Short mmCIF file of C-alpha atoms and ligand atoms in Angstrom, two decimals:
data_model
loop_
_atom_site.label_atom_id
_atom_site.label_comp_id
_atom_site.label_asym_id
_atom_site.label_seq_id
_atom_site.Cartn_x
_atom_site.Cartn_y
_atom_site.Cartn_z
CA UNK A 1 13.46 -10.77 -21.62
CA UNK A 2 9.87 -10.80 -23.60
CA UNK A 3 7.06 -11.86 -20.82
CA UNK A 4 3.30 -10.16 -21.10
CA UNK A 5 2.17 -7.46 -18.80
CA UNK A 6 1.64 -9.34 -15.56
CA UNK A 7 -0.59 -8.01 -12.41
CA UNK A 8 -0.31 -9.59 -8.74
CA UNK A 9 0.21 -8.18 -5.22
CA UNK A 10 3.55 -7.32 -3.70
CA UNK A 11 3.53 -7.75 0.56
CA UNK A 12 6.15 -5.11 0.61
CA UNK A 13 4.88 -2.36 3.68
CA UNK A 14 6.03 -2.49 7.19
CA UNK A 15 4.65 -3.84 10.02
CA UNK A 16 3.14 -7.41 10.90
CA UNK A 17 3.32 -9.76 7.35
CA UNK A 18 -0.14 -11.68 7.23
CA UNK A 19 -0.69 -15.07 7.96
CA UNK A 20 -0.80 -18.11 6.18
CA UNK A 21 -4.48 -18.08 6.51
CA UNK A 22 -4.61 -14.77 4.89
CA UNK A 23 -2.01 -15.38 2.45
CA UNK A 24 -4.09 -18.66 1.47
CA UNK A 25 -7.43 -16.43 1.00
CA UNK A 26 -4.85 -13.91 -1.16
CA UNK A 27 -3.59 -17.13 -3.05
CA UNK A 28 -7.60 -17.77 -3.77
CA UNK A 29 -8.86 -14.53 -5.07
CA UNK A 30 -5.95 -14.38 -6.67
CA UNK A 31 -6.27 -16.98 -9.16
CA UNK A 32 -10.10 -16.71 -9.09
CA UNK A 33 -9.63 -12.77 -10.52
CA UNK A 34 -6.20 -13.08 -12.37
CA UNK A 35 -3.14 -11.56 -10.60
CA UNK A 36 -0.50 -14.55 -11.60
CA UNK A 37 2.41 -13.26 -9.20
CA UNK A 38 2.96 -12.78 -5.33
CA UNK A 39 6.55 -10.68 -3.94
CA UNK A 40 6.90 -12.30 -0.79
CA UNK A 41 8.84 -9.11 0.57
CA UNK A 42 7.75 -8.70 4.31
CA UNK A 43 9.60 -5.74 5.56
CA UNK A 44 9.31 -6.90 8.75
CA UNK A 45 9.97 -10.50 8.05
CA UNK A 46 13.30 -10.28 10.17
CA UNK A 47 15.23 -12.65 7.90
CA UNK A 48 14.67 -10.92 5.00
CA UNK A 49 15.92 -7.27 5.81
CA UNK A 50 17.57 -6.67 9.10
CA UNK A 51 18.92 -9.61 9.60
CA UNK A 52 18.88 -10.94 5.72
CA UNK A 53 21.96 -13.22 5.90
CA UNK A 54 20.11 -15.63 8.65
CA UNK A 55 18.63 -18.72 7.05
CA UNK A 56 15.40 -19.93 8.30
CA UNK A 57 14.76 -22.22 11.13
CA UNK A 58 13.59 -25.13 10.42
CA UNK A 59 10.12 -24.44 10.97
CA UNK A 60 10.25 -21.10 9.28
CA UNK A 61 11.23 -22.98 6.51
CA UNK A 62 8.25 -25.51 6.71
CA UNK A 63 6.35 -22.54 7.17
CA UNK A 64 7.63 -20.44 3.61
CA UNK A 65 7.82 -24.03 1.68
CA UNK A 66 4.23 -24.76 2.30
CA UNK A 67 3.44 -21.25 0.79
CA UNK A 68 5.47 -21.65 -1.77
CA UNK A 69 3.12 -25.12 -2.75
CA UNK A 70 0.00 -23.26 -1.60
CA UNK A 71 0.92 -20.13 -4.68
CA UNK A 72 2.07 -23.34 -7.12
CA UNK A 73 -1.49 -24.89 -6.90
CA UNK A 74 -3.34 -21.42 -7.03
CA UNK A 75 -1.04 -20.72 -10.66
CA UNK A 76 0.47 -17.55 -8.53
CA UNK A 77 3.80 -17.51 -9.21
CA UNK A 78 5.90 -16.59 -6.05
CA UNK A 79 8.97 -14.04 -5.77
CA UNK A 80 11.38 -14.17 -2.95
CA UNK A 81 12.85 -11.03 -1.98
CA UNK A 82 15.43 -10.32 0.04
CA UNK A 83 16.47 -6.99 1.36
CA UNK A 84 20.47 -6.75 2.09
CA UNK A 85 21.07 -3.00 1.62
CA UNK A 86 21.22 -2.60 5.06
CA UNK A 87 24.79 -3.73 5.62
CA UNK A 88 25.63 -5.38 2.55
CA UNK A 89 29.19 -5.13 1.52
CA UNK A 90 28.80 -5.40 -2.59
CA UNK A 91 32.50 -6.20 -3.46
CA UNK A 92 32.69 -8.92 -0.62
CA UNK A 93 32.49 -12.56 -1.88
CA UNK A 94 31.26 -13.32 1.33
CA UNK A 95 28.09 -11.79 0.94
CA UNK A 96 28.03 -13.28 -2.52
CA UNK A 97 28.21 -16.63 -0.75
CA UNK A 98 25.93 -15.65 2.01
CA UNK A 99 23.30 -14.89 -0.64
CA UNK A 100 23.38 -17.76 -2.57
CA UNK A 101 22.90 -19.71 0.39
CA UNK A 102 19.99 -18.29 1.46
CA UNK A 103 18.63 -18.93 -1.42
CA UNK A 104 19.37 -22.07 -1.42
CA UNK A 105 17.30 -22.35 1.75
CA UNK A 106 14.40 -20.89 -0.61
CA UNK A 107 15.43 -22.97 -3.72
CA UNK A 108 14.93 -26.28 -1.65
CA UNK A 109 12.12 -25.62 -0.63
CA UNK A 110 10.56 -24.89 -4.07
CA UNK A 111 11.30 -21.30 -4.63
CA UNK A 112 12.59 -20.12 -8.17
CA UNK A 113 12.14 -16.61 -8.56
CA UNK A 114 13.90 -13.76 -6.97
CA UNK A 115 14.22 -9.90 -5.97
CA UNK A 116 16.90 -8.15 -4.80
CA UNK A 117 15.31 -4.72 -2.90
CA UNK A 118 17.52 -1.73 -2.28
CA UNK A 119 14.69 0.90 -0.95
CA UNK A 120 14.71 2.95 2.10
CA UNK A 121 18.52 2.69 2.69
CA UNK A 122 20.93 5.18 3.36
CA UNK A 123 23.14 5.28 0.32
CA UNK A 124 26.24 4.51 0.99
CA UNK A 125 29.03 2.45 0.07
CA UNK A 126 31.63 1.01 2.47
CA UNK A 127 35.23 1.89 2.31
CA UNK A 128 36.52 -1.99 0.53
CA UNK A 129 33.41 -0.62 -1.79
CA UNK A 130 34.10 2.50 -2.57
CA UNK A 131 37.67 1.24 -3.53
CA UNK A 132 35.69 -0.55 -6.05
CA UNK A 133 32.89 0.91 -7.29
CA UNK A 134 32.72 4.39 -8.96
CA UNK A 135 28.84 4.29 -8.00
CA UNK A 136 25.95 3.22 -5.41
CA UNK A 137 24.32 2.05 -8.78
CA UNK A 138 27.92 0.61 -10.11
CA UNK A 139 27.97 -1.52 -6.35
CA UNK A 140 24.15 -2.63 -6.68
CA UNK A 141 24.55 -3.60 -10.27
CA UNK A 142 27.73 -5.62 -9.55
CA UNK A 143 26.67 -7.46 -6.76
CA UNK A 144 23.15 -8.39 -8.28
CA UNK A 145 24.39 -9.47 -11.61
CA UNK A 146 26.50 -11.85 -9.74
CA UNK A 147 23.63 -12.99 -8.33
CA UNK A 148 21.89 -13.29 -10.83
CA UNK A 149 24.35 -15.37 -12.87
CA UNK A 150 24.21 -17.43 -10.60
CA UNK A 151 20.82 -17.99 -10.61
CA UNK A 152 20.33 -18.78 -14.21
CA UNK A 153 22.57 -21.51 -13.87
CA UNK A 154 20.40 -23.35 -10.83
CA UNK A 155 17.13 -22.29 -12.24
CA UNK A 156 17.69 -22.03 -16.37
CA UNK A 157 14.32 -19.09 -16.78
CA UNK A 158 14.27 -17.71 -13.36
CA UNK A 159 13.37 -14.56 -12.84
CA UNK A 160 15.19 -12.06 -10.94
CA UNK A 161 13.63 -7.94 -10.01
CA UNK A 162 15.56 -4.94 -8.68
CA UNK A 163 14.30 -2.30 -6.33
CA UNK A 164 16.27 0.57 -6.88
CA UNK A 165 17.15 3.07 -4.06
CA UNK A 166 15.86 6.57 -6.33
CA UNK A 167 12.58 4.34 -6.80
CA UNK A 168 10.21 7.05 -7.73
CA UNK A 169 10.50 10.19 -9.52
CA UNK A 170 10.79 12.61 -6.51
CA UNK A 171 13.96 10.42 -5.28
CA UNK A 172 16.06 11.07 -8.13
CA UNK A 173 18.39 13.56 -7.97
CA UNK A 174 18.03 16.40 -9.67
CA UNK A 175 15.21 15.15 -12.16
CA UNK A 176 14.83 11.97 -13.31
CA UNK A 177 16.31 12.75 -16.81
CA UNK A 178 19.54 13.75 -15.47
CA UNK A 179 19.67 11.05 -12.28
CA UNK A 180 23.41 9.19 -12.55
CA UNK A 181 21.83 6.14 -10.87
CA UNK A 182 19.37 5.58 -13.29
CA UNK A 183 21.39 5.77 -16.00
CA UNK A 184 24.34 3.86 -14.72
CA UNK A 185 21.70 0.74 -13.72
CA UNK A 186 20.64 0.77 -16.91
CA UNK A 187 23.99 0.83 -18.39
CA UNK A 188 25.68 -2.09 -15.61
CA UNK A 189 22.46 -4.24 -14.63
CA UNK A 190 22.09 -7.29 -16.89
CA UNK A 191 19.04 -6.32 -19.32
CA UNK A 192 17.23 -9.70 -18.17
CA UNK A 193 16.64 -8.19 -14.71
CA UNK A 194 13.18 -6.01 -14.14
CA UNK A 195 13.38 -2.52 -12.28
CA UNK A 196 10.67 -1.89 -9.72
CA UNK A 197 9.44 1.76 -9.54
CA UNK A 198 6.91 3.20 -7.76
CA UNK A 199 5.93 6.36 -10.13
CA UNK A 200 6.69 10.13 -9.15
CA UNK A 201 6.08 9.44 -5.65
CA UNK A 202 6.30 7.12 -3.60
CA UNK A 203 2.41 7.09 -3.22
CA UNK A 204 2.04 8.50 -6.66
CA UNK A 205 -1.82 9.75 -7.58
CA UNK A 206 -1.26 9.25 -10.98
CA UNK A 207 1.81 7.77 -12.93
CA UNK A 208 1.80 9.02 -16.66
CA UNK A 209 2.94 7.26 -20.02
CA UNK A 210 5.32 9.71 -20.49
CA UNK A 211 7.23 9.99 -16.91
CA UNK A 212 7.30 6.00 -18.10
CA UNK A 213 8.77 6.28 -21.58
CA UNK A 214 11.47 9.17 -19.96
CA UNK A 215 12.39 6.71 -17.09
CA UNK A 216 12.63 3.28 -19.69
CA UNK A 217 15.19 5.22 -21.55
CA UNK A 218 17.30 5.35 -18.73
CA UNK A 219 16.64 2.30 -17.70
CA UNK A 220 17.13 0.58 -21.21
CA UNK A 221 13.93 -1.37 -20.40
CA UNK A 222 10.25 -1.07 -18.99
CA UNK A 223 9.69 -0.66 -15.08
CA UNK A 224 7.35 -2.86 -13.34
CA UNK A 225 5.23 -0.83 -10.96
CA UNK A 226 5.01 -1.22 -7.55
CA UNK A 227 1.82 0.66 -6.74
CA UNK A 228 1.66 2.27 -3.02
CA UNK A 229 -1.91 3.84 -4.16
CA UNK A 230 -3.25 1.49 -1.64
CA UNK A 231 -0.28 1.04 0.76
CA UNK A 232 -1.53 2.29 4.68
CA UNK A 233 2.02 1.51 6.30
CA UNK A 234 2.92 5.23 6.80
CA UNK A 235 -0.02 6.66 7.98
CA UNK A 236 -1.87 3.95 10.86
CA UNK A 237 -4.95 6.48 10.86
CA UNK A 238 -5.88 5.77 7.54
CA UNK A 239 -7.49 2.67 5.48
CA UNK A 240 -7.83 2.80 1.50
CA UNK A 241 -10.90 0.83 0.40
CA UNK A 242 -11.20 2.36 -3.13
CA UNK A 243 -10.72 1.08 -6.71
CA UNK A 244 -7.55 1.43 -8.53
CA UNK A 245 -6.81 4.52 -9.80
CA UNK A 246 -5.33 7.28 -11.81
CA UNK A 247 -3.30 5.09 -14.42
CA UNK A 248 -4.22 4.91 -17.46
CA UNK A 249 -4.85 2.09 -19.88
CA UNK A 250 -1.98 2.85 -21.91
CA UNK A 251 0.35 2.02 -18.98
CA UNK A 252 0.09 -1.33 -19.33
CA UNK A 253 1.91 -1.09 -22.90
CA UNK A 254 4.80 0.66 -21.60
CA UNK A 255 5.37 -1.39 -18.23
CA UNK A 256 6.14 -4.91 -17.52
CA UNK A 257 3.34 -4.95 -15.19
CA UNK A 258 1.89 -3.36 -12.20
CA UNK A 259 2.04 -5.09 -8.43
CA UNK A 260 0.34 -3.54 -5.53
CA UNK A 261 1.71 -2.83 -2.15
CA UNK A 262 -2.04 -2.46 -0.24
CA UNK A 263 -3.52 -2.32 2.95
CA UNK A 264 -1.29 -3.77 5.88
CA UNK A 265 -4.77 -5.15 7.21
CA UNK A 266 -5.22 -8.09 4.73
CA UNK A 267 -9.10 -7.99 4.87
CA UNK A 268 -8.94 -4.77 3.22
CA UNK A 269 -7.94 -5.55 0.10
CA UNK A 270 -10.77 -7.04 -1.74
CA UNK A 271 -11.39 -3.95 -3.41
CA UNK A 272 -7.99 -2.96 -4.14
CA UNK A 273 -7.15 -6.09 -5.90
CA UNK A 274 -10.22 -6.92 -7.78
CA UNK A 275 -10.16 -3.70 -8.98
CA UNK A 276 -6.46 -3.86 -9.95
CA UNK A 277 -7.12 -6.96 -11.66
CA UNK A 278 -10.04 -5.25 -13.60
CA UNK A 279 -7.80 -2.47 -14.76
CA UNK A 280 -5.07 -5.67 -15.98
CA UNK A 281 -7.69 -7.40 -17.88
CA UNK A 282 -9.68 -4.66 -19.13
CA UNK A 283 -9.85 -2.71 -22.66
CA UNK A 284 -11.03 0.11 -21.08
CA UNK A 285 -10.97 0.69 -17.56
CA UNK A 286 -13.41 2.68 -15.67
CA UNK A 287 -12.60 3.16 -12.11
CA UNK A 288 -16.43 3.58 -11.61
CA UNK A 289 -17.50 0.63 -13.18
CA UNK A 290 -14.63 -1.75 -11.50
CA UNK A 291 -16.41 0.01 -7.91
CA UNK A 292 -19.50 -1.36 -8.47
CA UNK A 293 -18.55 -4.81 -9.65
CA UNK A 294 -16.21 -4.93 -6.61
CA UNK A 295 -18.48 -3.77 -4.21
CA UNK A 296 -21.30 -6.39 -5.29
CA UNK A 297 -18.29 -8.89 -5.27
CA UNK A 298 -17.50 -7.84 -1.66
CA UNK A 299 -20.87 -8.04 -0.28
CA UNK A 300 -21.61 -11.86 0.49
CA UNK A 301 -18.35 -11.63 2.88
CA UNK A 302 -20.82 -8.79 5.05
CA UNK A 303 -22.65 -11.54 6.10
CA UNK A 304 -24.71 -10.81 9.66
CA UNK A 305 -27.27 -13.41 11.46
CA UNK A 306 -30.95 -12.00 11.48
CA UNK A 307 -32.13 -9.60 11.27
CA UNK A 308 -29.75 -7.20 10.09
CA UNK A 309 -28.27 -6.94 6.73
CA UNK A 310 -25.52 -5.35 4.71
CA UNK A 311 -26.38 -4.77 1.44
CA UNK A 312 -24.36 -2.67 -1.48
CA UNK A 313 -25.51 0.46 -0.29
CA UNK A 314 -23.75 -0.03 2.88
CA UNK A 315 -20.47 -0.91 1.83
CA UNK A 316 -20.60 1.40 -1.07
CA UNK A 317 -20.56 3.70 1.82
CA UNK A 318 -18.32 2.05 4.24
CA UNK A 319 -15.77 2.37 0.73
CA UNK A 320 -16.93 5.64 0.07
CA UNK A 321 -15.97 6.92 3.91
CA UNK A 322 -12.31 5.33 3.47
CA UNK A 323 -11.75 5.64 0.14
CA UNK A 324 -7.60 7.06 -2.00
CA UNK A 325 -4.98 8.43 -0.47
CA UNK A 326 -5.67 11.97 -2.64
CA UNK A 327 -9.83 11.53 -3.03
CA UNK A 328 -12.48 11.13 -0.46
CA UNK A 329 -15.47 9.07 -1.92
CA UNK A 330 -17.72 11.06 -3.67
CA UNK A 331 -20.58 10.64 -0.94
CA UNK A 332 -18.12 11.95 1.65
CA UNK A 333 -17.03 14.52 -0.33
CA UNK A 334 -21.07 16.37 -0.30
CA UNK A 335 -20.68 15.54 3.50
CA UNK A 336 -17.68 17.26 4.07
CA UNK A 337 -18.96 19.97 1.61
CA UNK A 338 -21.91 20.33 3.63
CA UNK A 339 -20.42 20.68 6.83
CA UNK A 340 -18.28 23.74 5.46
CA UNK A 341 -21.65 25.34 4.43
CA UNK A 342 -23.32 24.60 7.30
CA UNK A 343 -20.19 26.07 9.63
CA UNK A 344 -20.43 29.46 6.98
CA UNK A 345 -24.00 29.81 6.68
CA UNK A 346 -26.40 31.31 10.00
CA UNK A 347 -28.55 28.07 11.10
CA UNK A 348 -32.15 30.23 9.85
CA UNK A 349 -30.83 29.37 6.29
CA UNK A 350 -29.62 25.56 7.11
CA UNK A 351 -32.55 24.16 5.47
CA UNK A 352 -31.83 20.65 3.45
CA UNK A 353 -28.27 21.09 3.71
CA UNK A 354 -28.33 20.33 7.26
CA UNK A 355 -31.07 17.40 6.61
CA UNK A 356 -28.39 15.87 3.76
CA UNK A 357 -25.61 16.21 6.32
CA UNK A 358 -27.53 14.07 9.63
CA UNK A 359 -29.10 11.57 7.44
CA UNK A 360 -25.12 11.04 6.34
CA UNK A 361 -23.95 11.01 9.27
CA UNK A 362 -27.22 8.85 10.91
CA UNK A 363 -26.47 6.28 7.97
CA UNK A 364 -22.49 6.07 9.31
CA UNK A 365 -23.80 5.56 12.88
CA UNK A 366 -26.18 2.49 11.62
CA UNK A 367 -23.33 1.34 9.14
CA UNK A 368 -21.29 1.04 12.60
CA UNK A 369 -23.54 -0.75 14.65
CA UNK A 370 -24.41 -3.51 11.41
CA UNK A 371 -21.27 -3.95 11.23
CA UNK A 372 -20.75 -4.68 14.50
CA UNK A 373 -23.20 -7.80 14.11
CA UNK A 374 -20.43 -9.03 11.32
CA UNK A 375 -19.77 -12.69 11.07
CA UNK A 376 -16.51 -12.44 9.86
CA UNK A 377 -15.29 -11.05 12.90
CA UNK A 378 -11.37 -10.20 11.85
CA UNK A 379 -12.98 -7.93 8.77
CA UNK A 380 -14.92 -6.25 11.65
CA UNK A 381 -11.86 -6.07 13.48
CA UNK A 382 -9.94 -4.93 10.59
CA UNK A 383 -12.51 -2.13 10.56
CA UNK A 384 -13.16 -1.10 14.11
CA UNK A 385 -10.82 1.51 15.18
CA UNK A 386 -11.51 3.43 11.77
CA UNK A 387 -15.15 3.23 12.14
CA UNK A 388 -15.20 3.63 15.61
CA UNK A 389 -13.08 7.52 15.44
CA UNK A 390 -16.17 8.50 12.34
CA UNK A 391 -18.83 7.44 13.78
CA UNK A 392 -17.22 9.52 17.57
CA UNK A 393 -16.89 12.14 15.16
CA UNK A 394 -20.39 12.14 13.77
CA UNK A 395 -22.09 12.39 17.05
CA UNK A 396 -19.38 14.98 18.06
CA UNK A 397 -20.75 17.32 15.02
CA UNK A 398 -24.54 16.72 15.47
CA UNK A 399 -23.97 17.55 19.10
CA UNK A 400 -22.14 20.95 17.65
CA UNK A 401 -24.77 21.85 15.29
CA UNK A 402 -27.52 21.55 17.99
CA UNK A 403 -25.01 23.50 20.19
CA UNK A 404 -24.72 26.56 17.26
CA UNK A 405 -28.38 26.63 16.44
CA UNK A 406 -28.73 27.81 20.12
CA UNK A 407 -27.41 31.13 19.25
CA UNK A 408 -24.18 30.92 21.15
CA UNK A 409 -22.42 33.75 22.57
CA UNK A 410 -18.87 34.95 20.90
CA UNK A 411 -16.88 33.20 24.01
CA UNK A 412 -19.11 30.23 25.06
CA UNK A 413 -18.28 26.34 23.80
CA UNK A 414 -19.54 23.18 23.02
CA UNK A 415 -19.00 20.57 25.51
CA UNK A 416 -18.74 16.60 25.21
CA UNK A 417 -19.40 14.09 28.06
CA UNK A 418 -16.49 12.27 25.48
CA UNK A 419 -14.07 15.29 25.25
CA UNK A 420 -12.66 16.33 28.47
CA UNK A 421 -9.85 18.39 28.31
CA UNK A 422 -6.22 17.59 26.89
CA UNK A 423 -8.21 13.93 25.08
CA UNK A 424 -8.98 14.95 21.83
CA UNK A 425 -8.29 12.44 19.53
CA UNK A 426 -4.57 11.48 18.72
CA UNK A 427 -2.46 11.46 21.64
CA UNK A 428 0.99 13.37 21.64
CA UNK A 429 1.49 13.34 17.70
CA UNK A 430 -1.99 14.95 16.86
CA UNK A 431 -1.06 17.53 19.30
CA UNK A 432 1.98 18.27 17.63
CA UNK A 433 0.42 18.05 13.96
CA UNK A 434 -2.26 20.62 15.69
CA UNK A 435 0.50 22.87 16.49
CA UNK A 436 1.93 22.69 12.89
CA UNK A 437 -0.76 22.42 10.42
CA UNK A 438 -0.14 21.30 6.59
CA UNK A 439 -1.19 24.26 4.90
CA UNK A 440 -3.33 23.27 1.32
CA UNK A 441 -0.21 23.39 -0.76
CA UNK A 442 1.47 20.97 1.40
CA UNK A 443 3.79 22.99 3.11
CA UNK A 444 4.04 23.83 7.07
CA UNK A 445 3.87 27.78 7.53
CA UNK A 446 5.53 30.02 9.86
CA UNK A 447 3.88 29.31 13.74
CA UNK A 448 0.81 31.77 13.30
C1 GDL B 501 8.05 2.72 0.94
C2 GDL B 501 8.78 0.86 0.65
C3 GDL B 501 7.36 -0.12 0.71
C4 GDL B 501 6.14 0.98 1.99
C5 GDL B 501 5.87 2.33 0.86
C6 GDL B 501 4.41 3.00 1.94
C7 GDL B 501 8.62 0.96 -1.52
C8 GDL B 501 9.54 0.81 -2.85
N1 GDL B 501 9.43 0.65 -0.51
O1 GDL B 501 8.71 3.31 0.45
O2 GDL B 501 7.70 -1.02 1.79
O3 GDL B 501 5.15 0.06 1.96
O4 GDL B 501 6.90 3.04 0.37
O5 GDL B 501 4.72 3.61 2.92
O6 GDL B 501 7.56 1.58 -1.71
#
């Protein structure tokens, strides 16, 4: 199938799916910015995955139908995804029929294109499947091909997408090149079906063209990138407001498309999506330039009643503070480095480093106060916990520096009214994390 490179959004994260109103705003953004394709694959729509065999109730179906209509009115291709992998029996004619019946319901609501997802499942075959298929890839390919045959007859020109069970380099045993799963899939899956790939990792810092060329040889088709760069469902203490980055322009010529699976908090995806659209359309993509443009475009959403005013510098500070999974924003990087300098230098020598460090902290405190005045309350609520945690830390750090300046005795400690014994941030999980801290290289060493 020869289709032009496309970019869009995959609502494919764990947790609360976006609301109808949010998806409506999403389609507006997509139309305005030239993102053509939306995948409806929310892991926790009960009937997408856990209970995939169930059809939607009349009320749910009406909601889905209006969503499909809304996408169409915005010129966005709607792809309905279903994840049968948890308990499907690939060889069962009944399951094939159940899937068709479910798809019938979506077709009746105006849907045309589909995705079958086999990610995040235990790769095991039932006894009946083992008797019929030589491998998991063979079972999934057969099941998916059956569906594709049926779909093409029902809807000429319908597209089908497939998410493999190993969907990134790290998951391939022993390597992408030697993965029998990918080789079997490439040979057996109908060549008209597109295949997702998240890069070398589930959350890939970079995705090289060479790695995609190697993958495409096995798959016998270029993949569609399911990009988890801005996904935050796996770490609820983080949000990602930085620009799309780490993917070269040449990636567009070796893939079918890129769709991003971004922050669970819909409102926080303005910069991620605006910059992805930039990447999709630019001849030469510059994350820094796209970032600046996205900040400028997002700032009007930060309206507040007078006298508070939030400008582009404030929005940049916000996006800098909650940036990307592998990268801290440039201002925050300097701030962190300044703190390290202060901790490793006697107070008498702090000089302008302290001034700069405190100025950044004060800017963050001011930002918190300004944002609480946002008219767009949903935007504030999405940010709130993260801002709160940051400004509380600023207060503690400033206090800690004050204390260091008093030349405390070696066994003295700094106390704060907000930090009672046993209450330091994060509860049980954070306590456990402090007992086995991650090293710089990502390993967990022996207890010290
Ligand atoms: C995954 C899941 C996705 C999740 C993401 C980030 C794919 C193909 N599947 O493993 O649902 O949101 O990681 O946690 O990425």
